[in-house]
Coordinates of C-alpha atoms and ligand atoms in Angstrom, one line a residue:
M1 CA 15.4 17.6 1.7
L2 CA 16.6 14.0 1.9
D3 CA 13.8 13.1 4.3
L4 CA 11.3 14.6 1.9
M5 CA 12.7 12.8 -1.1
T6 CA 12.5 9.4 0.4
E7 CA 9.3 9.7 2.4
K8 CA 7.7 11.0 -0.6
V9 CA 8.1 7.6 -2.3
Q10 CA 5.6 6.0 0.0
D11 CA 3.9 8.4 2.2
E12 CA 3.4 11.4 0.1
S13 CA 2.8 10.0 -3.3
R14 CA -0.7 9.0 -2.3
Q15 CA -1.1 11.3 0.6
G16 CA -4.1 13.2 1.5
E17 CA -6.2 12.3 -1.6
A18 CA -9.8 13.3 -1.1
Y19 CA -12.4 11.5 -2.9
A20 CA -15.9 11.7 -4.2
A21 CA -16.4 9.6 -7.3
F22 CA -20.1 9.1 -6.6
A23 CA -23.1 10.8 -5.1
N24 CA -23.4 13.9 -7.3
D25 CA -27.0 14.6 -6.4
P26 CA -26.8 16.9 -3.3
N27 CA -30.4 16.3 -2.5
Q28 CA -30.2 12.6 -2.2
Y29 CA -28.2 12.5 0.9
K30 CA -29.0 13.8 4.4
K31 CA -25.3 14.8 5.0
R32 CA -22.0 15.0 3.3
F33 CA -18.7 13.4 4.3
Y34 CA -15.2 14.1 3.2
I35 CA -12.4 11.6 3.7
E36 CA -8.7 12.0 3.4
S37 CA -6.3 9.0 3.5
Y38 CA -2.7 8.7 4.4
G39 CA -0.2 5.9 4.4
C40 CA -0.4 2.4 2.9
Q41 CA -2.7 1.0 0.2
M42 CA -4.6 -0.8 3.0
N43 CA -5.7 2.5 4.4
F44 CA -7.0 3.6 1.0
A45 CA -8.9 0.4 0.7
D46 CA -10.3 0.9 4.2
S47 CA -11.5 4.3 3.3
E48 CA -13.6 2.7 0.6
V49 CA -15.1 0.4 3.2
V50 CA -15.9 3.4 5.4
A51 CA -17.5 5.2 2.5
S52 CA -19.7 2.2 1.9
I53 CA -20.8 2.0 5.5
L54 CA -21.6 5.8 5.5
H55 CA -23.2 5.6 2.1
K56 CA -25.7 3.0 3.4
E57 CA -26.6 5.4 6.2
G58 CA -27.5 8.0 3.7
Y59 CA -24.3 10.1 3.7
G60 CA -22.8 11.2 0.4
A61 CA -19.2 11.8 -0.3
T62 CA -17.8 15.2 -1.3
P63 CA -14.4 16.2 -2.6
N64 CA -14.9 19.7 -1.0
L65 CA -13.8 19.9 2.5
E66 CA -15.8 23.2 3.0
E67 CA -19.0 21.4 2.0
A68 CA -18.7 18.5 4.4
D69 CA -20.7 17.9 7.6
L70 CA -18.3 15.1 8.6
V71 CA -14.6 15.3 8.0
F72 CA -12.6 12.1 8.3
I73 CA -8.8 11.5 8.2
N74 CA -7.6 8.0 7.8
T75 CA -4.2 8.0 9.5
C76 CA -0.8 6.2 9.5
S77 CA 1.5 5.6 12.4
I78 CA 4.3 3.8 10.7
R79 CA 6.9 6.6 11.1
E80 CA 6.9 9.7 13.3
K81 CA 6.8 11.9 10.2
A82 CA 3.5 10.3 9.0
E83 CA 1.9 11.2 12.3
Q84 CA 3.3 14.8 12.2
T85 CA 1.7 15.2 8.8
V86 CA -1.7 14.1 10.2
R87 CA -1.4 16.5 13.1
K88 CA -0.7 19.4 10.8
R89 CA -3.7 18.6 8.8
L90 CA -5.8 18.4 11.9
T91 CA -4.9 22.0 12.8
E92 CA -6.2 23.0 9.5
F93 CA -9.5 21.2 10.1
R94 CA -9.6 22.8 13.5
K95 CA -9.7 26.3 12.0
L96 CA -12.4 25.3 9.6
K97 CA -14.4 23.7 12.5
K98 CA -14.4 27.0 14.3
K99 CA -15.9 28.7 11.3
K100 CA -18.4 26.0 10.6
K101 CA -20.6 25.1 13.5
G102 CA -21.8 21.5 13.6
M103 CA -19.0 20.1 11.5
L104 CA -17.6 16.9 13.0
V105 CA -14.0 15.7 12.7
G106 CA -13.2 12.0 13.0
V107 CA -9.8 10.3 13.1
L108 CA -9.7 6.8 11.7
G109 CA -7.0 4.2 11.3
C110 CA -3.7 3.4 12.9
M111 CA -3.1 6.7 14.8
A112 CA -6.6 6.4 16.3
E113 CA -5.8 2.9 17.4
R114 CA -2.4 3.9 18.8
L115 CA -3.5 6.9 20.7
K116 CA -7.1 5.9 21.6
S117 CA -9.0 8.4 23.7
K118 CA -5.7 10.3 24.4
F119 CA -6.4 11.7 21.0
L120 CA -9.4 13.5 22.3
E121 CA -7.4 15.0 25.1
E122 CA -4.5 16.1 22.8
E123 CA -6.6 17.3 19.9
K124 CA -9.6 18.9 21.6
L125 CA -11.5 19.5 18.5
V126 CA -11.6 15.9 17.3
D127 CA -15.0 14.4 17.9
I128 CA -14.7 10.8 16.8
V129 CA -11.9 8.3 17.1
V130 CA -12.2 4.9 15.4
G131 CA -9.7 2.1 15.0
P132 CA -9.3 -0.1 11.9
D133 CA -11.6 -2.9 13.2
A134 CA -14.4 -0.7 14.4
Y135 CA -15.7 0.9 11.2
R136 CA -19.1 -0.8 11.4
S137 CA -19.8 1.2 14.5
L138 CA -19.2 4.5 12.7
P139 CA -22.9 5.4 12.1
G140 CA -23.6 5.0 15.9
L141 CA -20.6 7.0 16.8
V142 CA -21.5 9.8 14.5
E143 CA -24.9 9.9 16.2
E144 CA -23.3 10.1 19.6
A145 CA -21.0 12.9 18.4
E146 CA -23.9 14.8 17.0
G147 CA -25.5 14.5 20.4
G148 CA -22.4 16.3 21.8
Q149 CA -20.6 13.3 23.2
K150 CA -17.0 12.4 22.4
A151 CA -17.2 9.1 20.5
V152 CA -14.5 6.4 20.6
N153 CA -14.2 2.8 19.4
V154 CA -10.8 1.3 19.2
L155 CA -11.6 -2.3 19.8
L156 CA -9.5 -4.7 17.8
S157 CA -11.1 -7.8 16.6
R158 CA -9.9 -11.4 15.9
D159 CA -12.3 -12.0 13.0
E160 CA -13.4 -8.7 11.4
T161 CA -12.6 -8.7 7.7
Y162 CA -15.5 -6.5 6.4
A163 CA -16.0 -9.5 4.0
D164 CA -19.6 -8.7 3.2
I165 CA -19.1 -5.0 2.6
S166 CA -18.7 -3.9 -1.0
P167 CA -16.3 -1.0 -1.0
V168 CA -17.4 2.2 -2.7
R169 CA -14.7 2.9 -5.2
L170 CA -13.4 6.4 -4.5
D171 CA -11.2 8.4 -6.8
S172 CA -11.0 5.5 -9.1
N173 CA -9.6 5.4 -12.6
G174 CA -12.1 2.7 -13.3
V175 CA -9.3 0.4 -14.4
S176 CA -7.4 -0.8 -11.2
A177 CA -8.8 -1.5 -7.8
F178 CA -7.4 -2.7 -4.5
V179 CA -9.1 -5.7 -2.9
S180 CA -8.3 -6.4 0.8
I181 CA -7.8 -10.2 1.4
M182 CA -6.7 -10.1 5.0
R183 CA -6.1 -7.8 7.9
G184 CA -3.6 -7.4 10.7
C185 CA -0.1 -8.9 11.0
N186 CA 1.3 -11.6 13.3
N187 CA 4.9 -11.1 12.4
M188 CA 6.2 -8.8 15.0
C189 CA 9.1 -7.2 13.2
S190 CA 10.7 -5.4 16.0
F191 CA 10.6 -1.9 14.4
C192 CA 6.9 -2.1 13.4
V193 CA 3.9 -0.6 15.0
V194 CA 1.4 -2.4 12.7
P195 CA 0.8 -5.5 14.8
F196 CA -0.3 -3.1 17.6
T197 CA -2.5 -0.8 15.5
R198 CA -4.0 -3.4 13.2
G199 CA -4.2 -6.4 15.4
R200 CA -3.9 -10.1 14.8
E201 CA -3.8 -11.5 11.3
R202 CA -7.0 -12.9 9.8
S203 CA -7.9 -14.0 6.3
R204 CA -11.1 -12.9 4.5
D205 CA -13.6 -15.4 3.2
A206 CA -12.3 -16.6 -0.2
A207 CA -15.7 -16.6 -1.9
S208 CA -16.3 -12.9 -1.0
I209 CA -12.9 -12.0 -2.4
I210 CA -13.5 -13.8 -5.7
N211 CA -17.0 -12.3 -5.9
E212 CA -15.6 -8.8 -5.4
C213 CA -13.0 -9.3 -8.1
R214 CA -15.6 -10.7 -10.5
D215 CA -17.9 -7.7 -9.9
L216 CA -15.0 -5.4 -10.6
F217 CA -14.2 -7.1 -13.8
E218 CA -17.9 -7.0 -14.9
N219 CA -17.9 -3.3 -14.1
G220 CA -15.0 -2.7 -16.5
Y221 CA -12.0 -3.0 -14.2
K222 CA -9.0 -4.7 -15.7
E223 CA -6.6 -5.0 -12.7
V224 CA -7.0 -6.0 -9.1
T225 CA -4.3 -5.8 -6.4
L226 CA -4.8 -8.3 -3.6
L227 CA -3.8 -6.5 -0.4
G228 CA -2.6 -7.6 2.9
Q229 CA 0.3 -6.9 5.3
N230 CA 1.6 -10.4 4.5
V231 CA -0.4 -11.9 1.6
D232 CA 1.6 -15.1 1.4
S233 CA 0.3 -16.2 4.8
Y234 CA -3.3 -16.0 3.5
Y235 CA -5.1 -19.1 4.8
F236 CA -8.8 -19.7 4.7
V237 CA -10.7 -22.8 5.8
D238 CA -13.6 -23.0 3.4
E239 CA -16.0 -25.2 5.5
L240 CA -18.8 -25.0 2.9
N241 CA -16.6 -26.7 0.3
D242 CA -14.5 -28.7 2.7
R243 CA -11.2 -27.2 1.5
V244 CA -8.3 -25.0 2.5
V245 CA -7.5 -22.0 0.4
T246 CA -3.9 -20.9 0.3
F247 CA -2.7 -17.6 -1.2
A248 CA -1.5 -19.5 -4.4
K249 CA -5.0 -21.1 -4.7
L250 CA -6.8 -17.8 -4.1
M251 CA -4.6 -16.0 -6.7
E252 CA -5.3 -18.8 -9.2
E253 CA -9.0 -18.5 -8.7
V254 CA -8.9 -14.7 -9.2
A255 CA -6.8 -15.2 -12.3
Q256 CA -9.3 -17.6 -13.7
I257 CA -12.1 -14.9 -13.7
S258 CA -10.8 -13.7 -17.1
P259 CA -7.4 -13.6 -18.9
L260 CA -8.2 -9.9 -19.4
L261 CA -8.1 -9.3 -15.6
R262 CA -4.6 -8.5 -14.4
V263 CA -3.8 -9.8 -10.9
R264 CA -1.2 -8.1 -8.6
F265 CA -0.6 -8.5 -4.9
S266 CA 1.2 -6.8 -2.1
T267 CA 3.0 -7.3 0.3
S268 CA 5.1 -10.5 0.4
H269 CA 7.2 -11.4 3.4
P270 CA 10.3 -13.2 2.1
K271 CA 9.8 -16.0 4.7
D272 CA 6.3 -16.9 3.5
I273 CA 6.4 -16.7 -0.3
T274 CA 6.3 -20.2 -1.6
D275 CA 7.3 -22.0 -4.8
D276 CA 3.6 -22.7 -5.1
V277 CA 3.0 -19.0 -5.4
L278 CA 5.9 -18.6 -7.9
Y279 CA 4.7 -21.4 -10.1
T280 CA 1.1 -20.1 -10.1
M281 CA 2.5 -16.7 -11.2
A282 CA 4.5 -18.4 -14.0
K283 CA 1.4 -20.4 -15.1
Y284 CA -1.0 -17.5 -15.6
E285 CA -0.1 -14.8 -18.1
N286 CA -2.5 -12.4 -16.3
I287 CA -0.8 -12.7 -12.9
C288 CA 1.7 -9.9 -13.1
N289 CA 5.4 -10.7 -12.9
Y290 CA 6.2 -8.4 -10.1
I291 CA 6.9 -9.0 -6.4
H292 CA 7.4 -6.4 -3.7
L293 CA 9.8 -8.3 -1.4
P294 CA 10.9 -6.0 1.4
V295 CA 14.4 -6.9 2.6
Q296 CA 14.7 -4.2 5.3
S297 CA 18.4 -4.8 5.8
G298 CA 21.2 -6.7 4.1
S299 CA 22.9 -7.6 7.4
S300 CA 22.1 -10.9 9.0
R301 CA 22.8 -9.5 12.4
I302 CA 20.5 -6.6 11.9
L303 CA 17.8 -8.8 10.4
Q304 CA 17.9 -10.9 13.5
L305 CA 17.4 -7.8 15.7
M306 CA 14.6 -6.8 13.4
N307 CA 13.0 -10.2 14.0
R308 CA 12.7 -10.8 10.3
T309 CA 13.4 -14.5 10.7
Y310 CA 15.6 -14.9 7.6
T311 CA 19.3 -14.3 7.0
R312 CA 21.0 -12.4 4.2
E313 CA 21.9 -15.7 2.4
W314 CA 18.4 -17.0 2.7
Y315 CA 16.9 -13.8 1.2
M316 CA 19.4 -14.0 -1.7
A317 CA 18.4 -17.6 -2.3
K318 CA 14.8 -16.5 -2.5
V319 CA 15.7 -13.9 -5.1
D320 CA 17.5 -16.6 -7.1
R321 CA 14.5 -18.8 -6.9
I322 CA 12.2 -16.0 -8.2
R323 CA 14.5 -15.4 -11.1
Q324 CA 14.7 -19.1 -11.8
I325 CA 11.0 -19.6 -12.0
I326 CA 10.0 -16.2 -13.4
P327 CA 13.0 -14.9 -15.3
D328 CA 11.5 -11.5 -16.2
C329 CA 10.1 -10.8 -12.7
G330 CA 10.2 -7.2 -11.4
I331 CA 11.3 -7.1 -7.8
S332 CA 11.1 -4.1 -5.4
S333 CA 11.9 -3.7 -1.8
D334 CA 11.6 -1.7 1.4
I335 CA 14.8 -0.7 3.2
I336 CA 15.4 0.9 6.6
T337 CA 18.7 2.6 7.4
G338 CA 20.1 3.3 10.8
F339 CA 18.3 0.6 12.8
C340 CA 19.6 0.2 16.4
T341 CA 23.3 -0.7 16.5
E342 CA 23.7 -0.6 12.7
E343 CA 27.4 -0.3 11.8
E344 CA 29.1 0.8 8.5
K345 CA 29.7 -2.9 7.8
D346 CA 25.9 -3.6 8.1
H347 CA 25.2 -0.7 5.9
R348 CA 27.6 -2.0 3.3
D349 CA 25.8 -5.4 3.5
T350 CA 22.5 -3.5 2.7
I351 CA 24.1 -1.9 -0.4
S352 CA 25.5 -5.2 -1.6
I353 CA 22.2 -7.0 -1.2
M354 CA 20.5 -4.3 -3.2
E355 CA 23.1 -4.8 -6.0
Y356 CA 22.7 -8.5 -5.8
S357 CA 18.9 -8.3 -6.0
R358 CA 18.9 -5.6 -8.7
Y359 CA 15.7 -4.0 -7.4
D360 CA 13.8 -2.1 -10.0
F361 CA 12.5 0.2 -7.3
S362 CA 12.7 0.6 -3.5
Y363 CA 10.9 2.4 -0.8
M364 CA 13.6 3.7 1.5
F365 CA 13.4 5.1 5.0
F366 CA 15.6 5.9 8.0
Y367 CA 14.6 4.2 11.2
S368 CA 12.0 6.0 13.3
E369 CA 11.4 4.6 16.7
R370 CA 7.8 3.8 17.4
P371 CA 6.3 3.7 21.0
G372 CA 5.4 0.2 22.2
T373 CA 7.3 -1.7 19.6
L374 CA 9.7 -4.5 20.5
A375 CA 12.7 -2.4 19.3
Q376 CA 11.6 0.6 21.4
R377 CA 11.4 -1.6 24.5
R378 CA 14.5 -3.7 23.9
Y379 CA 17.1 -1.6 22.0
K380 CA 18.5 1.9 22.1
D381 CA 17.8 4.1 19.1
D382 CA 21.5 4.8 19.0
I383 CA 22.4 5.9 15.5
P384 CA 22.6 9.7 15.2
E385 CA 20.2 11.2 12.8
E386 CA 22.9 12.6 10.5
V387 CA 24.3 9.1 10.1
K388 CA 20.9 7.6 9.4
K389 CA 20.3 10.3 6.8
R390 CA 23.7 10.0 5.2
R391 CA 23.2 6.2 4.9
L392 CA 19.8 6.8 3.5
Q393 CA 21.2 9.2 0.9
E394 CA 23.7 6.5 -0.1
I395 CA 21.1 3.8 -0.6
V396 CA 18.9 6.2 -2.5
E397 CA 21.8 6.9 -4.9
I398 CA 22.4 3.1 -5.3
Q399 CA 18.7 2.5 -6.0
N400 CA 18.7 5.4 -8.6
K401 CA 21.6 3.7 -10.3
L402 CA 19.8 0.3 -10.2
S403 CA 16.5 1.7 -11.5
Q404 CA 18.3 3.4 -14.3
E405 CA 20.1 0.2 -15.3
S406 CA 17.0 -1.8 -15.1
N407 CA 15.1 0.6 -17.3
K408 CA 17.9 0.8 -19.8
K409 CA 17.8 -2.9 -20.2
D410 CA 14.2 -2.6 -21.4
I411 CA 15.0 -0.3 -24.3
G412 CA 14.1 -2.2 -27.5
K413 CA 11.7 -4.6 -25.7
T414 CA 8.0 -4.7 -26.4
F415 CA 5.5 -5.0 -23.5
T416 CA 1.7 -5.4 -23.1
V417 CA 0.6 -2.3 -21.4
L418 CA -2.7 -1.6 -19.6
I419 CA -3.7 2.0 -20.2
E420 CA -4.5 3.8 -16.9
G421 CA -5.0 7.3 -18.1
D422 CA -3.4 10.4 -19.6
S423 CA 0.3 11.0 -18.7
K424 CA 0.7 13.6 -16.0
K425 CA 2.5 16.1 -18.2
N426 CA 0.7 15.7 -21.5
D427 CA -2.8 14.8 -22.5
K428 CA -1.6 13.7 -25.9
E429 CA 0.2 10.8 -24.2
W430 CA -1.0 7.7 -22.4
K431 CA 0.3 6.3 -19.2
G432 CA 0.1 2.7 -18.3
R433 CA 2.1 -0.2 -16.7
N434 CA 3.7 -3.4 -17.9
S435 CA 3.4 -6.7 -16.1
Q436 CA 6.6 -5.8 -14.1
N437 CA 4.8 -2.7 -12.7
K438 CA 7.0 -0.2 -14.6
V439 CA 5.2 2.9 -15.8
I440 CA 5.4 3.5 -19.5
V441 CA 4.4 6.8 -21.2
F442 CA 3.7 6.8 -25.0
P443 CA 2.1 9.1 -27.6
K444 CA -1.6 8.5 -28.3
E445 CA -1.0 9.1 -32.0
N446 CA -4.3 8.7 -34.0
Y447 CA -5.4 5.4 -32.5
S448 CA -8.8 5.3 -30.8
L449 CA -7.8 3.8 -27.5
K450 CA -9.2 4.4 -24.0
N451 CA -8.5 3.8 -20.4
G452 CA -8.5 0.0 -19.6
D453 CA -7.4 -1.0 -23.1
Y454 CA -4.4 -3.3 -23.5
V455 CA -1.8 -2.2 -26.1
Q456 CA 1.6 -3.4 -27.3
V457 CA 4.3 -0.8 -26.7
K458 CA 7.9 -0.8 -27.7
V459 CA 10.3 0.9 -25.4
L460 CA 12.5 3.5 -27.2
D461 CA 14.0 5.4 -24.3
C462 CA 13.8 5.8 -20.5
T463 CA 14.3 8.1 -17.5
Q464 CA 15.2 6.7 -14.1
A465 CA 11.5 6.4 -13.2
T466 CA 9.7 5.9 -16.5
L467 CA 9.9 4.0 -19.7
L468 CA 9.1 6.0 -22.9
G469 CA 7.6 4.1 -25.8
K470 CA 5.6 3.9 -29.0
I471 CA 2.5 1.9 -29.8
I472 CA 3.3 -1.0 -32.2
N473 CA 0.0 -2.8 -32.0
P474 CA -3.1 -1.2 -30.7
E475 CA -5.2 -4.4 -31.0
I476 CA -4.7 -7.2 -28.6
Ligands
5AD1 N1 10.9 3.2 10.8 C1 11.2 3.3 9.5 N2 10.6 2.6 8.6 C2 9.6 1.7 9.0 N3 8.9 0.8 8.3 C3 8.1 0.1 9.2 N4 8.3 0.6 10.4 C4 9.3 1.5 10.3 C5 10.0 2.3 11.3 N5 9.7 2.2 12.6 C6 9.0 0.6 6.9 C7 9.3 -0.9 6.5 C8 8.1 -1.4 6.0 C9 7.4 -0.2 5.4 C10 6.0 -0.3 5.1 O1 7.7 0.8 6.3 O2 10.3 -0.8 5.5 O3 8.2 -2.5 5.1
SF4_2 FE1 5.2 -4.6 10.1 FE2 6.7 -6.8 9.7 FE3 4.0 -7.0 9.7 FE4 5.2 -5.7 7.7 S1 5.4 -7.9 8.2 S2 3.4 -5.0 8.8 S3 6.9 -4.7 8.7 S4 5.3 -6.4 11.4

């Protein structure tokens, strides 16, 4: 139960979404593909790159698994549970494959990279295995698989950023889009498998990012989220214009596309977010006042074992700095309980740093040992599962209290909200978010508004997860 509750926050909220927002003419395409994505936003963005590559080869997307000639699953390795979910899904594909001759199944993403050709031995009915840097080779691999061979490419690259590929927007609300600005991670947090599955960090050509964002805006999009494992270490040497582009500069140039285009970003490593970034956020109204700043633990001793390269005090000073430069900034976090050697005292330090930082929201997990990581090689996974889960339960409760307090403080305030669609429960209500990334639900009343419109909403009430409001000015 607990496990479900917390994992849901990150893994299951956007899990297994299948897409097909284009290609409705069945005769136009030689074959149909279906793609399901798990895990982080980066994976969802990658699936859009994959769709673009397949689209160029004449494959059309379908939301119906049964109709697909090619079935892809874009996978996540971050915790054991994420991998188990994928394996379960693969058993379902296996049944379908037995019924449907000629259907090919491909595994993409982090699990493909981690398990490589072992995947083909373990999951006999998988035909194609492709790592995150090898998507350009997909058409060739599909051909090989069609010829009856098992097709694998898990080569990691030092320079692949898919800069020139315009992602095909899948399952889009036409309002917000993710734009990948870099790939890989050099940080080597000791618990994390990402540096092994996604390789070295590299930044995408700045001009291609700005062009993609401009295109999105010209096509009606109103919000871009710049994505990377560690966006603050974005660094691009623009030889053409003889300049260096930092993350602050990149964000500024995206913000200058139009004041009507909201800019968000994720994820920030506390060690890398600079004053320059904070001042740029403060300077531009359309750069949203929200930072996802994973703390992982509140204990300096554990942070050192995690190789996070900051202490508790240093993190707290960073939170102070954010609030000093951007007083109304929303802050969220990722937290792991039960990391190797964690004592009750360390756990209490985590609780107190949460209270100090007053997170609006957190993604919380218990530690899951991943093969090949520094922690797996160096430390014993010595905290019993019941203890990990009990501590997790405690921090979930603390976060619930903090979220509720933070939302209550917003009652009576008015925010500019970008409308994203109907609320989940009621099509007479809109759902949108304010700059701080909080979801606001409010009645449509008789105003003629649509997705992608900005509107002023006054907060009248709240739940722990949502603000409830009323339109006070439909014209902005
Ligand atoms: N166990 C539990 N949580 C993990 N994360 C990363 N690796 C692990 C692991 N081995 C969490 C971190 C990270 C988020 C994306 O997932 O909190 O910030
Ligand atoms: Fe993993 Fe740390 Fe890199 Fe995030 S910053 S992807 S937690 S190694």
